[in-house]
Coordinates of C-alpha atoms and ligand atoms in Angstrom, one line a residue:
X1 CA 21.0 -8.1 -11.5
X2 CA 23.3 -10.9 -10.7
X3 CA 24.5 -11.6 -7.2
X4 CA 28.0 -10.5 -6.3
X5 CA 28.9 -14.1 -5.1
X6 CA 27.5 -15.7 -8.2
X7 CA 29.9 -17.3 -10.7
X8 CA 28.7 -14.7 -13.3
X9 CA 30.2 -11.9 -11.2
X10 CA 33.5 -13.7 -10.8
X11 CA 33.6 -14.2 -14.5
X12 CA 32.9 -10.5 -15.0
X13 CA 35.7 -9.4 -12.7
X14 CA 38.0 -12.1 -14.3
X15 CA 37.2 -10.5 -17.7
X16 CA 37.9 -7.0 -16.5
X17 CA 41.2 -7.8 -14.6
X18 CA 43.5 -8.4 -17.6
X19 CA 42.1 -5.4 -19.4
X20 CA 42.6 -3.1 -16.4
X21 CA 46.2 -4.5 -16.1
X22 CA 46.8 -3.4 -19.7
X23 CA 45.7 0.1 -18.9
X24 CA 47.9 0.2 -15.7
X25 CA 50.8 -1.5 -17.6
X26 CA 51.1 -4.0 -14.8
X27 CA 51.1 -7.8 -14.1
X28 CA 49.9 -7.1 -10.6
X29 CA 46.2 -7.4 -9.7
X30 CA 44.4 -4.0 -9.9
X31 CA 42.2 -3.6 -6.8
X32 CA 38.7 -2.5 -7.4
X33 CA 36.5 -0.7 -4.8
X34 CA 33.0 0.7 -4.7
X35 CA 34.3 4.2 -4.0
X36 CA 35.9 7.2 -5.7
X37 CA 39.6 7.9 -5.8
X38 CA 39.5 9.6 -2.4
X39 CA 38.8 6.2 -0.8
X40 CA 42.1 4.8 -2.2
X41 CA 43.9 8.0 -1.3
X42 CA 43.0 7.3 2.3
X43 CA 43.8 3.6 1.9
X44 CA 47.2 4.4 0.5
X45 CA 48.5 6.1 3.7
X46 CA 46.6 3.8 6.1
X47 CA 48.1 0.7 4.5
X48 CA 51.7 1.7 3.9
X49 CA 52.9 4.2 6.5
X50 CA 54.5 3.4 9.8
X51 CA 56.7 6.4 10.4
X52 CA 56.4 9.5 8.2
X53 CA 55.0 10.6 4.9
X54 CA 56.3 13.4 2.6
X55 CA 53.2 15.0 1.0
X56 CA 54.1 16.9 -2.2
X57 CA 51.6 19.7 -2.6
X58 CA 51.2 21.7 -5.8
X59 CA 47.4 22.2 -5.9
X60 CA 44.1 21.4 -4.3
X61 CA 44.1 17.7 -4.8
X62 CA 47.6 17.1 -3.5
X63 CA 46.7 19.3 -0.6
X64 CA 43.7 16.9 0.0
X65 CA 46.2 14.1 0.2
X66 CA 48.1 16.0 2.9
X67 CA 44.8 16.5 4.8
X68 CA 44.0 12.8 4.5
X69 CA 47.4 11.9 5.8
X70 CA 46.9 14.1 8.8
X71 CA 43.3 13.0 9.4
X72 CA 44.5 9.4 9.7
X73 CA 47.0 10.4 12.4
X74 CA 50.1 9.7 10.2
X75 CA 53.2 11.9 10.8
X76 CA 54.0 14.0 7.8
X77 CA 56.1 16.8 6.3
X78 CA 55.0 18.9 3.3
X79 CA 57.0 19.8 0.2
X80 CA 54.9 22.6 -1.2
X81 CA 55.6 24.4 -4.5
X82 CA 53.7 27.3 -6.0
X83 CA 50.4 26.1 -7.5
X84 CA 50.8 25.9 -11.3
X85 CA 54.3 24.4 -10.9
X86 CA 55.2 20.7 -11.1
X87 CA 56.8 18.6 -8.4
X88 CA 60.4 17.9 -9.6
X89 CA 62.5 14.8 -8.8
X90 CA 65.4 16.7 -7.2
X91 CA 63.1 18.5 -4.8
X92 CA 61.6 15.2 -3.7
X93 CA 65.0 13.5 -3.4
X94 CA 66.4 16.4 -1.3
X95 CA 63.5 16.2 1.2
X96 CA 63.7 12.5 1.5
X97 CA 67.4 12.4 1.9
X98 CA 67.5 12.4 5.7
X99 CA 66.1 8.8 5.6
X100 CA 63.2 9.4 8.0
X101 CA 60.4 8.9 5.6
X102 CA 58.7 5.7 4.6
X103 CA 56.4 7.1 2.0
X104 CA 55.9 10.0 -0.4
X105 CA 52.6 11.1 -2.1
X106 CA 52.4 13.0 -5.4
X107 CA 49.5 13.9 -7.7
X108 CA 50.5 12.8 -11.2
X109 CA 48.1 15.3 -12.7
X110 CA 47.0 18.2 -10.5
X111 CA 43.5 18.7 -11.8
X112 CA 43.2 22.0 -10.0
X113 CA 46.0 23.6 -11.9
X114 CA 46.4 21.5 -15.0
X115 CA 49.9 20.4 -14.3
X116 CA 51.4 17.0 -14.8
X117 CA 54.5 16.1 -12.7
X118 CA 57.2 13.8 -14.0
X119 CA 56.3 10.7 -12.1
X120 CA 58.7 8.4 -13.8
X121 CA 61.7 10.6 -13.0
X122 CA 60.4 11.2 -9.4
X123 CA 60.4 7.5 -8.8
X124 CA 63.9 7.1 -10.3
X125 CA 65.2 9.8 -8.0
X126 CA 63.6 8.1 -4.9
X127 CA 65.0 4.7 -5.8
X128 CA 68.5 6.2 -6.0
X129 CA 68.4 7.2 -2.3
X130 CA 70.2 4.9 0.2
X131 CA 66.9 3.7 1.5
X132 CA 65.1 4.3 -1.8
X133 CA 64.1 0.7 -2.1
X134 CA 62.0 0.9 1.1
X135 CA 60.2 4.2 0.3
X136 CA 56.6 3.7 -0.8
X137 CA 55.7 6.0 -3.7
X138 CA 52.0 6.8 -3.8
X139 CA 50.7 8.3 -7.0
X140 CA 47.3 9.9 -7.3
X141 CA 46.4 9.4 -11.0
X142 CA 42.7 10.3 -10.7
X143 CA 42.7 12.6 -13.7
X144 CA 45.5 10.9 -15.7
X145 CA 45.0 7.1 -15.8
X146 CA 43.7 6.1 -19.2
X147 CA 44.5 9.6 -20.6
X148 CA 48.2 9.7 -20.1
X149 CA 50.5 6.7 -20.2
X150 CA 51.6 5.6 -16.7
X151 CA 53.6 2.4 -16.6
X152 CA 53.1 0.9 -13.1
X153 CA 55.6 -2.0 -13.3
X154 CA 58.3 -0.4 -15.5
X155 CA 58.3 2.9 -13.5
X156 CA 58.4 1.0 -10.2
X157 CA 55.5 2.8 -8.6
X158 CA 54.1 1.4 -5.4
X159 CA 50.5 2.6 -5.2
X160 CA 48.7 4.0 -8.3
X161 CA 45.1 5.0 -7.8
X162 CA 42.4 6.4 -9.9
X163 CA 38.6 6.9 -10.3
X164 CA 36.2 5.8 -13.0
X165 CA 34.7 9.2 -13.7
X166 CA 37.7 11.0 -15.3
X167 CA 39.7 9.7 -18.3
X168 CA 38.0 6.4 -18.1
X169 CA 34.8 8.3 -19.0
X170 CA 32.5 6.2 -16.9
X171 CA 30.0 7.2 -14.2
X172 CA 31.5 7.8 -10.8
X173 CA 31.4 5.0 -8.2
X174 CA 34.4 2.8 -9.0
X175 CA 38.0 3.3 -7.9
X176 CA 41.0 1.3 -9.1
X177 CA 44.4 0.9 -7.4
X178 CA 47.5 -1.1 -8.4
X179 CA 49.7 -2.0 -5.4
X180 CA 53.3 -3.2 -5.8
X181 CA 54.8 -6.3 -4.0
X182 CA 56.8 -3.8 -1.9
X183 CA 53.7 -2.0 -0.8
X184 CA 51.8 -5.2 -0.1
X185 CA 54.6 -6.5 2.0
X186 CA 54.8 -3.2 3.8
X187 CA 51.0 -3.3 4.5
X188 CA 51.5 -6.6 6.3
X189 CA 53.6 -4.7 8.9
X190 CA 51.2 -1.8 9.4
X191 CA 48.6 -2.0 12.2
X192 CA 45.1 -0.5 12.0
X193 CA 44.8 -0.6 8.2
X194 CA 41.0 -0.6 8.6
X195 CA 38.7 -3.1 6.9
X196 CA 37.0 -1.7 3.8
X197 CA 40.2 -0.6 2.2
X198 CA 42.6 -3.1 3.6
X199 CA 45.0 -3.9 0.7
X200 CA 45.6 -7.4 1.9
X201 CA 41.9 -8.2 2.2
X202 CA 41.0 -6.7 -1.2
X203 CA 43.9 -8.6 -2.8
X204 CA 42.9 -11.9 -1.2
X205 CA 39.4 -11.6 -2.6
X206 CA 40.5 -10.4 -5.9
X207 CA 42.7 -13.5 -6.3
X208 CA 39.3 -15.3 -6.5
X209 CA 37.8 -12.5 -8.7
X210 CA 35.8 -11.3 -5.9
X211 CA 35.6 -8.2 -3.6
X212 CA 35.2 -8.4 0.2
X213 CA 31.9 -6.4 0.2
X214 CA 29.2 -6.1 -2.4
X215 CA 30.5 -4.8 -5.6
X216 CA 28.6 -2.2 -7.9
X217 CA 27.8 -4.8 -10.6
X218 CA 26.1 -2.4 -13.0
X219 CA 29.2 -0.2 -13.0
X220 CA 31.4 -3.2 -13.6
X221 CA 29.4 -4.1 -16.7
X222 CA 30.0 -0.5 -18.0
X223 CA 33.7 -0.8 -17.2
X224 CA 34.0 -4.1 -19.1
X225 CA 32.5 -2.5 -22.1
X226 CA 34.5 0.7 -21.8
X227 CA 37.8 -1.2 -21.5
X228 CA 37.0 -3.1 -24.7
X229 CA 36.4 0.3 -26.4
X230 CA 39.6 1.8 -25.0
X231 CA 41.7 -1.1 -26.1
X232 CA 40.0 -1.2 -29.5
X233 CA 41.0 2.5 -29.9
X234 CA 44.5 1.5 -28.8
X235 CA 46.0 3.0 -25.7
X236 CA 48.7 4.9 -27.6
X237 CA 46.1 6.3 -29.9
X238 CA 44.0 7.3 -26.9
X239 CA 47.0 9.1 -25.3
X240 CA 47.8 10.8 -28.6
X241 CA 44.2 12.0 -29.0
X242 CA 44.4 13.6 -25.5
X243 CA 47.7 15.4 -26.4
X244 CA 46.3 16.7 -29.7
X245 CA 43.2 18.1 -27.9
X246 CA 45.5 19.7 -25.3
X247 CA 47.6 21.3 -28.0
X248 CA 44.5 22.6 -29.8
X249 CA 43.2 24.0 -26.5
X250 CA 46.4 25.9 -25.9
X251 CA 46.4 27.3 -29.4
X252 CA 42.8 28.5 -29.0
X253 CA 43.5 30.0 -25.6
X254 CA 46.6 31.9 -26.6
X255 CA 45.0 33.1 -29.8
X256 CA 42.2 34.7 -27.7
X257 CA 44.8 36.4 -25.5
X258 CA 44.5 34.2 -22.5
X259 CA 47.6 33.0 -20.5
X260 CA 48.1 29.4 -19.5
X261 CA 48.2 28.5 -15.9
X262 CA 50.8 25.7 -16.1
X263 CA 54.3 27.1 -15.7
X264 CA 56.5 26.0 -17.4
X265 CA 54.2 24.8 -20.1
X266 CA 56.3 21.7 -20.6
X267 CA 54.4 20.2 -17.7
X268 CA 50.9 21.3 -19.1
X269 CA 48.5 18.4 -18.5
X270 CA 47.3 16.3 -21.5
X271 CA 43.9 15.9 -19.9
X272 CA 42.9 19.3 -18.6
X273 CA 44.0 22.8 -19.3
X274 CA 43.8 25.5 -16.7
X275 CA 43.7 29.0 -18.1
X276 CA 44.3 32.3 -16.4
X277 CA 41.2 34.5 -16.6
X278 CA 43.3 37.5 -17.5
X279 CA 40.5 38.7 -19.9
X280 CA 38.2 38.7 -16.8
X281 CA 35.3 36.9 -18.4
X282 CA 32.3 36.2 -16.2
X283 CA 32.8 32.4 -15.9
X284 CA 29.3 31.6 -14.4
X285 CA 27.6 33.6 -17.2
X286 CA 29.8 31.8 -19.8
X287 CA 28.8 28.5 -18.4
X288 CA 25.1 29.4 -18.4
X289 CA 25.5 30.2 -22.1
X290 CA 27.4 26.9 -22.7
X291 CA 24.9 24.9 -20.7
X292 CA 22.1 25.9 -23.1
X293 CA 24.2 24.3 -25.8
X294 CA 24.8 21.1 -23.8
X295 CA 28.4 22.0 -22.9
X296 CA 30.2 23.0 -19.7
X297 CA 33.6 24.1 -18.6
X298 CA 34.9 24.2 -15.0
X299 CA 35.7 27.2 -12.9
X300 CA 39.0 27.4 -11.1
X301 CA 39.1 24.8 -8.3
X302 CA 38.8 26.1 -4.7
X303 CA 38.7 29.6 -3.3
X304 CA 42.3 30.3 -4.4
X305 CA 41.6 29.7 -8.1
X306 CA 37.8 30.4 -8.7
X307 CA 37.2 33.1 -11.3
X308 CA 41.0 33.7 -11.3
X309 CA 41.3 30.7 -13.7
X310 CA 39.0 28.3 -15.5
X311 CA 39.5 24.8 -16.8
X312 CA 38.8 23.0 -20.0
X313 CA 38.8 19.2 -19.9
X314 CA 40.0 17.3 -22.9
X315 CA 39.9 13.7 -21.6
X316 CA 38.0 10.5 -21.8
X317 CA 35.9 10.0 -24.9
X318 CA 36.0 13.6 -26.1
X319 CA 37.0 14.1 -29.7
X320 CA 38.6 17.0 -31.5
X321 CA 35.2 17.9 -33.0
X322 CA 33.8 18.3 -29.4
X323 CA 36.6 20.8 -28.7
X324 CA 36.0 22.7 -31.9
X325 CA 32.3 23.0 -31.0
X326 CA 33.2 24.3 -27.5
X327 CA 35.7 26.9 -28.8
X328 CA 33.2 28.1 -31.4
X329 CA 30.6 28.5 -28.6
X330 CA 33.0 30.4 -26.3
X331 CA 34.0 32.6 -29.3
X332 CA 30.4 33.4 -29.9
X333 CA 29.9 34.3 -26.2
X334 CA 33.0 36.5 -26.1
X335 CA 31.9 38.3 -29.3
X336 CA 28.6 39.3 -27.7
Ligands
PLP1 C1 43.9 14.8 -9.0 C2 42.7 14.4 -8.2 N1 42.9 13.7 -7.1 C3 41.8 13.3 -6.4 C4 40.5 13.6 -6.7 C5 39.4 13.1 -5.9 O1 38.8 12.0 -6.6 P1 37.4 11.5 -6.3 O2 36.4 12.7 -6.5 O3 37.2 10.5 -7.4 O4 37.3 11.0 -5.0 C6 40.3 14.3 -7.9 C7 38.9 14.7 -8.3 O5 38.7 15.5 -9.1 C8 41.4 14.7 -8.7 O6 41.3 15.4 -9.8

């Protein structure tokens, strides 16, 4: 193991940065923390909010963002739509129109329901408001970054956060976050940002290819290699592979007689499909069957969706052949 203050570590972070920037489509530094995405969810409201946040909720993870906002004592209002529905630009603009908010939170890809909200259009709608240039748009892209194209600079997002263990296909333990100049300037005006996740402190160290606290060096080595593999595949190819696996998953589910959870299907996630369990299969028993064959699917997330729905991930390094193997095994289980 190298030491985190050794030049070798700065070289490693320096090698990683431009590659992470390509994945985030940004020229800004991408903050790195020894954490999971939830850490940067908390950081995002602690660093950028002085008056009030609009939390857009359409599932369990966007609901978590609301809880985090409240747990940090930030004033908020909630825009909630039915779980399974996307958050739409006009809804956001309407709620922000009274000018009393300084930030808005949205989950790009609601992993609990398999719904992807149109972030680019949401940011466009926010920027058209009279105070749109002052509103910090916080995007949780935990289950979309590296699986769905999100262009941080071109779309004018302010805070874009993700974790290592989803579409990056790495072990958990690293979190990444791009922060706009607008959000950095705002952070400078916000008291009590905390220490571990202070955007200004993280950015100051990152300018020297360092982190304020000890960094998980072994995970950074894995990240360095994985970014090489991702860029060798080509990001557009990677996104297309996710879409093709999504479409195949829909085709399989509909052919079996299942219904899809995402409504309307135009917003169905490219990285995870949530399926109504309208055929009432025993999901724990199915998973036990799959587990014996080294595969696993996810039950519906949270009390609301458990057994009512189940989820099939098609992200990261999974290939179409993996999906075919999974569907053949589920078919075999259902034929029993
Ligand atoms: C959309 C979304 N947001 C946030 C989280 C929380 O991320 P983490 O477990 O990396 O803290 C998850 C985890 O599954 C997620 O899917």
